Amino acid sequence: VLSLTSGIQIAIQAMGQIKIYQFVIGLINLFVPIGGIVFFLYTSQFPYMILLIMLILEIVAGYFRLYFFCLYSGVSKLKYANIVLIPCILISLVVFLILFCFCSFEVCCTPLIKITLSYLLGTSVLLFLLSKFALTNYEKKKLLELFDSFSLKICNHFGRK
């Protein structure tokens, strides 16, 4: 949730509209320790409840980040959701499901190899889905130019030695 809305936080701060925003987000963040103490007193599932509380509060904070961004920038929430949130969430779900299926099979290898393969698989699928569905042709062209420039610099660097 934070990775989907952290850019919004920077944009709000760049607009100079931070007083009310910081007050609301800071107030939400204060509920993490308070909620943890309350759940610790009433349940024995303290670590799990802290994670649940943090997830819920991060969703609430993400909503308020989006609210303030739309308020100050004039962008509609629906347009932002269609352009940014929905593609990111769909891509994340696909990567999660592929990794879940991969990790649920009994692979005869060490945990280090399994983690490495999971990382490579997840990164490959994520990059493929991003390039296929989330980038415009102009962005794809710029990334390819950047990659070519980087590859040329690497080849030149190692070619001289």
Coordinates of N, CA and C in Angstrom, one line a residue:
V1 N 0.8 -1.2 0.0 CA 0.0 0.0 0.0 C 0.9 1.2 0.0
L2 N 1.9 1.2 0.8 CA 2.8 2.4 0.9 C 3.5 2.6 -0.5
S3 N 3.9 1.6 -1.1 CA 4.6 1.7 -2.4 C 3.7 2.3 -3.5
L4 N 2.4 2.1 -3.4 CA 1.4 2.7 -4.3 C 1.2 4.1 -4.1
T5 N 1.4 4.6 -2.8 CA 1.0 6.0 -2.5 C 2.2 6.8 -2.0
S6 N 3.4 6.3 -2.1 CA 4.5 7.1 -1.6 C 4.8 8.3 -2.6
G7 N 4.6 8.1 -3.8 CA 4.8 9.1 -4.8 C 3.8 10.3 -4.6
I8 N 2.7 9.9 -4.1 CA 1.7 11.0 -3.8 C 2.1 11.8 -2.6
Q9 N 2.7 11.2 -1.6 CA 3.2 11.9 -0.5 C 4.3 12.9 -0.9
I10 N 5.2 12.6 -1.8 CA 6.2 13.5 -2.2 C 5.6 14.6 -3.0
A11 N 4.6 14.3 -3.9 CA 3.9 15.3 -4.6 C 3.2 16.3 -3.7
I12 N 2.5 15.9 -2.7 CA 1.8 16.8 -1.8 C 2.9 17.7 -1.1
Q13 N 4.0 17.1 -0.7 CA 5.0 17.9 0.0 C 5.6 18.9 -1.0
A14 N 5.7 18.5 -2.3 CA 6.3 19.5 -3.3 C 5.3 20.6 -3.6
M15 N 4.0 20.4 -3.4 CA 3.0 21.4 -3.6 C 3.0 22.4 -2.5
G16 N 3.7 22.1 -1.4 CA 3.7 23.0 -0.2 C 2.5 22.9 0.7
Q17 N 1.6 22.0 0.5 CA 0.4 21.8 1.3 C 0.6 20.7 2.3
I18 N 1.5 20.9 3.3 CA 1.9 19.8 4.2 C 1.3 19.9 5.6
K19 N 0.8 21.1 6.0 CA 0.4 21.2 7.4 C -0.7 20.2 7.8
I20 N -1.8 20.3 7.0 CA -3.0 19.5 7.3 C -2.7 18.0 7.0
Y21 N -2.0 17.8 5.9 CA -1.6 16.5 5.5 C -0.8 15.8 6.5
Q22 N 0.3 16.4 7.0 CA 1.1 15.8 8.1 C 0.3 15.6 9.4
F23 N -0.6 16.5 9.7 CA -1.4 16.3 10.9 C -2.2 15.0 10.8
V24 N -2.9 14.8 9.6 CA -3.8 13.7 9.5 C -3.0 12.4 9.4
I25 N -1.9 12.3 8.6 CA -1.1 11.1 8.5 C -0.4 10.8 9.8
G26 N 0.1 11.8 10.5 CA 0.7 11.6 11.8 C -0.3 11.1 12.8
L27 N -1.5 11.6 12.8 CA -2.5 11.0 13.7 C -2.8 9.6 13.4
I28 N -2.9 9.2 12.1 CA -3.1 7.8 11.8 C -2.0 7.0 12.2
N29 N -0.8 7.4 12.1 CA 0.4 6.6 12.5 C 0.5 6.5 14.0
L30 N -0.1 7.4 14.8 CA -0.1 7.3 16.2 C -1.0 6.1 16.7
F31 N -1.9 5.7 15.8 CA -2.8 4.6 16.2 C -2.1 3.2 16.2
V32 N -1.0 3.1 15.5 CA -0.3 1.8 15.5 C 0.1 1.3 16.9
P33 N 0.9 2.1 17.7 CA 1.2 1.7 19.0 C 0.0 1.6 19.9
I34 N -0.9 2.5 19.8 CA -2.1 2.5 20.7 C -2.9 1.2 20.4
G35 N -3.1 1.0 19.1 CA -3.9 -0.3 18.7 C -3.2 -1.5 19.2
G36 N -1.8 -1.5 19.1 CA -1.1 -2.7 19.5 C -1.2 -2.9 21.0
I37 N -1.2 -1.9 21.8 CA -1.3 -2.0 23.2 C -2.7 -2.6 23.6
V38 N -3.7 -2.0 22.9 CA -5.1 -2.4 23.2 C -5.3 -3.9 22.8
F39 N -4.8 -4.3 21.7 CA -4.9 -5.7 21.3 C -4.1 -6.6 22.1
F40 N -2.9 -6.2 22.6 CA -2.1 -7.0 23.5 C -2.8 -7.2 24.8
L41 N -3.5 -6.3 25.3 CA -4.2 -6.4 26.5 C -5.4 -7.4 26.4
Y42 N -6.0 -7.5 25.2 CA -7.2 -8.3 25.1 C -7.0 -9.6 24.3
T43 N -5.8 -9.8 23.7 CA -5.6 -11.1 22.9 C -4.2 -11.5 23.2
S44 N -3.9 -12.8 22.8 CA -2.5 -13.3 22.9 C -1.9 -13.3 21.5
Q45 N -2.5 -12.8 20.5 CA -2.0 -12.8 19.1 C -1.3 -11.5 18.8
F46 N -0.5 -11.0 19.7 CA 0.1 -9.6 19.5 C 0.8 -9.4 18.2
P47 N 1.8 -10.3 17.8 CA 2.5 -9.9 16.6 C 1.6 -9.9 15.3
Y48 N 0.6 -10.8 15.3 CA -0.3 -10.9 14.1 C -1.2 -9.7 14.1
M49 N -1.6 -9.2 15.3 CA -2.5 -8.1 15.3 C -1.8 -6.8 15.0
I50 N -0.5 -6.7 15.3 CA 0.3 -5.5 14.9 C 0.3 -5.4 13.4
L51 N 0.6 -6.6 12.8 CA 0.6 -6.6 11.3 C -0.7 -6.2 10.7
L52 N -1.8 -6.7 11.3 CA -3.1 -6.4 10.8 C -3.4 -4.9 11.0
I53 N -3.1 -4.4 12.2 CA -3.3 -3.0 12.5 C -2.5 -2.1 11.5
M54 N -1.3 -2.5 11.3 CA -0.5 -1.7 10.4 C -1.0 -1.7 8.9
L55 N -1.5 -2.9 8.5 CA -2.1 -2.9 7.2 C -3.3 -2.1 7.0
I56 N -4.2 -2.2 8.0 CA -5.4 -1.4 8.0 C -5.1 0.1 8.0
L57 N -4.2 0.5 8.9 CA -3.9 1.9 9.0 C -3.1 2.4 7.8
E58 N -2.4 1.6 7.1 CA -1.7 2.0 5.9 C -2.7 2.2 4.8
I59 N -3.7 1.3 4.8 CA -4.8 1.5 3.8 C -5.5 2.8 4.0
V60 N -5.8 3.1 5.3 CA -6.5 4.4 5.6 C -5.6 5.6 5.3
A61 N -4.3 5.5 5.6 CA -3.3 6.5 5.3 C -3.2 6.7 3.7
G62 N -3.2 5.6 3.0 CA -3.2 5.6 1.6 C -4.4 6.3 1.0
Y63 N -5.6 6.1 1.6 CA -6.8 6.8 1.1 C -6.6 8.3 1.3
F64 N -6.1 8.7 2.5 CA -6.0 10.1 2.8 C -4.9 10.7 1.9
R65 N -3.8 10.0 1.6 CA -2.8 10.5 0.7 C -3.5 10.8 -0.7
L66 N -4.3 9.9 -1.2 CA -5.0 10.0 -2.4 C -6.0 11.2 -2.3
Y67 N -6.7 11.3 -1.2 CA -7.7 12.4 -1.0 C -7.0 13.7 -1.1
F68 N -5.9 13.9 -0.4 CA -5.2 15.2 -0.4 C -4.6 15.5 -1.8
F69 N -4.0 14.5 -2.4 CA -3.5 14.7 -3.7 C -4.5 15.2 -4.7
C70 N -5.7 14.5 -4.7 CA -6.7 14.9 -5.6 C -7.3 16.3 -5.3
L71 N -7.3 16.6 -4.0 CA -7.8 17.9 -3.5 C -6.9 19.0 -4.0
Y72 N -5.6 18.8 -3.9 CA -4.6 19.9 -4.2 C -4.3 19.9 -5.7
S73 N -4.4 18.8 -6.4 CA -3.9 18.8 -7.8 C -5.1 18.9 -8.8
G74 N -6.3 18.6 -8.3 CA -7.4 18.6 -9.2 C -7.6 17.3 -10.1
V75 N -6.8 16.3 -9.8 CA -6.9 15.0 -10.5 C -8.1 14.3 -9.8
S76 N -8.9 13.6 -10.6 CA -10.0 12.9 -10.0 C -9.5 11.5 -9.5
K77 N -10.1 11.1 -8.4 CA -9.7 9.8 -7.8 C -10.0 8.6 -8.8
L78 N -11.0 8.7 -9.5 CA -11.3 7.6 -10.5 C -10.3 7.6 -11.6
K79 N -9.9 8.7 -12.1 CA -8.9 8.7 -13.1 C -7.5 8.2 -12.6
Y80 N -7.2 8.6 -11.3 CA -5.9 8.1 -10.7 C -6.0 6.6 -10.5
A81 N -7.1 6.1 -10.1 CA -7.3 4.7 -9.9 C -7.2 3.9 -11.2
N82 N -7.8 4.4 -12.2 CA -7.7 3.8 -13.5 C -6.3 3.8 -14.2
I83 N -5.6 4.9 -14.0 CA -4.3 5.0 -14.6 C -3.2 4.3 -13.8
V84 N -3.3 4.5 -12.5 CA -2.2 4.0 -11.6 C -2.5 2.8 -10.8
L85 N -3.5 2.9 -10.0 CA -3.8 1.9 -8.9 C -4.2 0.5 -9.5
I86 N -5.2 0.5 -10.4 CA -5.7 -0.7 -10.9 C -4.6 -1.5 -11.7
P87 N -3.9 -0.9 -12.6 CA -2.8 -1.7 -13.3 C -1.7 -2.2 -12.3
C88 N -1.4 -1.4 -11.3 CA -0.4 -1.9 -10.3 C -0.9 -3.0 -9.5
I89 N -2.1 -2.9 -9.1 CA -2.7 -4.0 -8.2 C -2.9 -5.3 -9.0
L90 N -3.3 -5.2 -10.3 CA -3.5 -6.4 -11.1 C -2.1 -7.0 -11.4
I91 N -1.1 -6.2 -11.7 CA 0.2 -6.8 -11.9 C 0.8 -7.5 -10.7
S92 N 0.6 -6.8 -9.5 CA 1.0 -7.4 -8.2 C 0.3 -8.7 -7.9
L93 N -1.0 -8.7 -8.2 CA -1.7 -10.0 -8.0 C -1.2 -11.1 -8.8
V94 N -1.0 -10.8 -10.1 CA -0.5 -11.9 -11.0 C 0.9 -12.4 -10.5
V95 N 1.8 -11.5 -10.2 CA 3.1 -11.9 -9.7 C 3.0 -12.7 -8.4
F96 N 2.1 -12.3 -7.5 CA 1.9 -13.0 -6.2 C 1.4 -14.4 -6.5
L97 N 0.4 -14.5 -7.4 CA -0.2 -15.8 -7.7 C 0.8 -16.8 -8.3
I98 N 1.6 -16.2 -9.2 CA 2.7 -17.1 -9.9 C 3.7 -17.5 -8.8
L99 N 4.1 -16.6 -8.0 CA 5.1 -17.0 -6.9 C 4.5 -17.9 -5.9
F100 N 3.2 -17.7 -5.6 CA 2.5 -18.7 -4.7 C 2.5 -20.1 -5.2
C101 N 2.1 -20.2 -6.5 CA 2.1 -21.5 -7.2 C 3.4 -22.1 -7.2
F102 N 4.4 -21.3 -7.5 CA 5.8 -21.8 -7.6 C 6.3 -22.3 -6.2
C103 N 6.0 -21.5 -5.2 CA 6.5 -21.9 -3.9 C 5.7 -23.0 -3.2
S104 N 4.5 -23.3 -3.7 CA 3.7 -24.3 -3.1 C 4.1 -25.7 -3.6
F105 N 4.8 -25.8 -4.8 CA 5.3 -27.0 -5.3 C 6.5 -27.4 -4.5
E106 N 6.7 -28.7 -4.3 CA 7.9 -29.2 -3.6 C 9.1 -29.2 -4.7
V107 N 9.9 -28.2 -4.6 CA 11.1 -28.2 -5.5 C 12.2 -28.8 -4.7
C108 N 12.9 -29.7 -5.3 CA 14.1 -30.4 -4.7 C 15.3 -29.5 -4.8
C109 N 15.4 -28.5 -4.0 CA 16.6 -27.7 -3.9 C 16.7 -27.0 -2.6
T110 N 17.8 -26.4 -2.4 CA 18.1 -25.7 -1.1 C 17.2 -24.5 -1.0
P111 N 17.0 -24.0 0.2 CA 16.2 -22.8 0.4 C 16.8 -21.6 -0.3
L112 N 18.1 -21.5 -0.3 CA 18.7 -20.4 -1.0 C 18.4 -20.4 -2.5
I113 N 18.5 -21.5 -3.1 CA 18.2 -21.7 -4.6 C 16.7 -21.4 -4.8
K114 N 15.9 -21.9 -3.9 CA 14.4 -21.6 -4.0 C 14.1 -20.1 -3.9
I115 N 14.8 -19.4 -3.0 CA 14.6 -18.0 -2.9 C 15.1 -17.2 -4.1
T116 N 16.2 -17.6 -4.6 CA 16.8 -17.0 -5.8 C 15.9 -17.2 -7.0
L117 N 15.5 -18.4 -7.2 CA 14.6 -18.7 -8.3 C 13.3 -17.9 -8.2
S118 N 12.7 -17.8 -7.0 CA 11.5 -17.1 -6.7 C 11.7 -15.6 -7.1
Y119 N 12.9 -15.1 -6.6 CA 13.2 -13.7 -6.9 C 13.3 -13.4 -8.4
L120 N 14.0 -14.3 -9.1 CA 14.2 -14.1 -10.6 C 12.9 -14.3 -11.3
L121 N 12.1 -15.3 -10.9 CA 10.8 -15.5 -11.5 C 9.9 -14.3 -11.3
G122 N 9.8 -13.8 -10.1 CA 8.9 -12.7 -9.8 C 9.4 -11.4 -10.5
T123 N 10.7 -11.2 -10.5 CA 11.2 -10.0 -11.2 C 10.9 -10.1 -12.7
S124 N 11.1 -11.2 -13.3 CA 10.9 -11.4 -14.7 C 9.4 -11.2 -15.1
V125 N 8.5 -11.8 -14.3 CA 7.1 -11.7 -14.6 C 6.7 -10.2 -14.4
L126 N 7.2 -9.6 -13.3 CA 6.8 -8.2 -13.1 C 7.3 -7.3 -14.2
L127 N 8.5 -7.4 -14.7 CA 9.0 -6.6 -15.8 C 8.3 -6.9 -17.0
F128 N 8.0 -8.1 -17.3 CA 7.2 -8.4 -18.5 C 5.8 -7.8 -18.5
L129 N 5.1 -7.9 -17.3 CA 3.8 -7.3 -17.2 C 3.8 -5.8 -17.3
L130 N 4.8 -5.2 -16.6 CA 4.9 -3.8 -16.7 C 5.1 -3.3 -18.1
S131 N 6.1 -4.0 -18.8 CA 6.3 -3.5 -20.2 C 5.2 -3.8 -21.1
K132 N 4.4 -4.8 -20.9 CA 3.3 -5.2 -21.8 C 2.1 -4.3 -21.5
F133 N 1.8 -4.1 -20.3 CA 0.5 -3.4 -20.0 C 0.5 -2.1 -19.3
A134 N 1.6 -1.7 -18.7 CA 1.6 -0.4 -17.9 C 2.4 0.7 -18.6
L135 N 3.2 0.4 -19.5 CA 4.1 1.5 -20.2 C 3.5 1.9 -21.5
T136 N 3.6 3.1 -21.8 CA 3.3 3.6 -23.1 C 4.4 3.3 -24.1
N137 N 4.2 3.5 -25.4 CA 5.2 3.2 -26.4 C 6.4 4.2 -26.2
Y138 N 6.1 5.4 -25.9 CA 7.2 6.4 -25.6 C 8.0 6.0 -24.4
E139 N 7.4 5.5 -23.3 CA 8.1 5.1 -22.2 C 9.0 3.8 -22.5
K140 N 8.4 2.9 -23.3 CA 9.2 1.7 -23.7 C 10.4 2.1 -24.5
K141 N 10.2 3.0 -25.4 CA 11.3 3.5 -26.3 C 12.4 4.1 -25.4
K142 N 12.0 5.0 -24.4 CA 13.0 5.6 -23.6 C 13.8 4.6 -22.7
L143 N 13.1 3.6 -22.2 CA 13.7 2.6 -21.4 C 14.7 1.8 -22.3
L144 N 14.3 1.5 -23.5 CA 15.3 0.7 -24.4 C 16.5 1.6 -24.7
E145 N 16.3 2.9 -24.9 CA 17.4 3.8 -25.2 C 18.3 3.8 -23.9
L146 N 17.7 3.9 -22.8 CA 18.5 3.9 -21.5 C 19.3 2.6 -21.3
F147 N 18.6 1.5 -21.6 CA 19.3 0.2 -21.5 C 20.4 0.1 -22.5
D148 N 20.2 0.5 -23.7 CA 21.3 0.5 -24.8 C 22.5 1.4 -24.3
S149 N 22.2 2.5 -23.8 CA 23.2 3.4 -23.4 C 24.0 2.8 -22.2
F150 N 23.3 2.2 -21.3 CA 24.0 1.6 -20.2 C 24.8 0.4 -20.6
S151 N 24.3 -0.4 -21.5 CA 25.0 -1.6 -22.1 C 26.3 -1.1 -22.8
L152 N 26.2 -0.1 -23.6 CA 27.3 0.5 -24.3 C 28.4 0.9 -23.3
K153 N 28.0 1.6 -22.2 CA 29.0 2.1 -21.2 C 29.7 0.9 -20.6
I154 N 28.9 -0.1 -20.3 CA 29.5 -1.3 -19.6 C 30.5 -2.0 -20.6
C155 N 30.1 -2.2 -21.8 CA 31.0 -2.8 -22.8 C 32.3 -2.0 -23.0
N156 N 32.1 -0.6 -23.1 CA 33.3 0.2 -23.3 C 34.2 0.2 -22.0
H157 N 33.6 0.1 -20.9 CA 34.4 0.1 -19.6 C 35.2 -1.2 -19.6
F158 N 34.6 -2.3 -19.8 CA 35.3 -3.6 -19.7 C 36.2 -3.9 -21.0
G159 N 35.9 -3.2 -22.1 CA 36.7 -3.3 -23.3 C 38.0 -2.7 -23.2
R160 N 38.1 -1.6 -22.3 CA 39.4 -0.9 -22.2 C 40.4 -1.6 -21.3
K161 N 39.9 -2.4 -20.4 CA 40.8 -3.1 -19.5 C 41.5 -4.3 -20.1

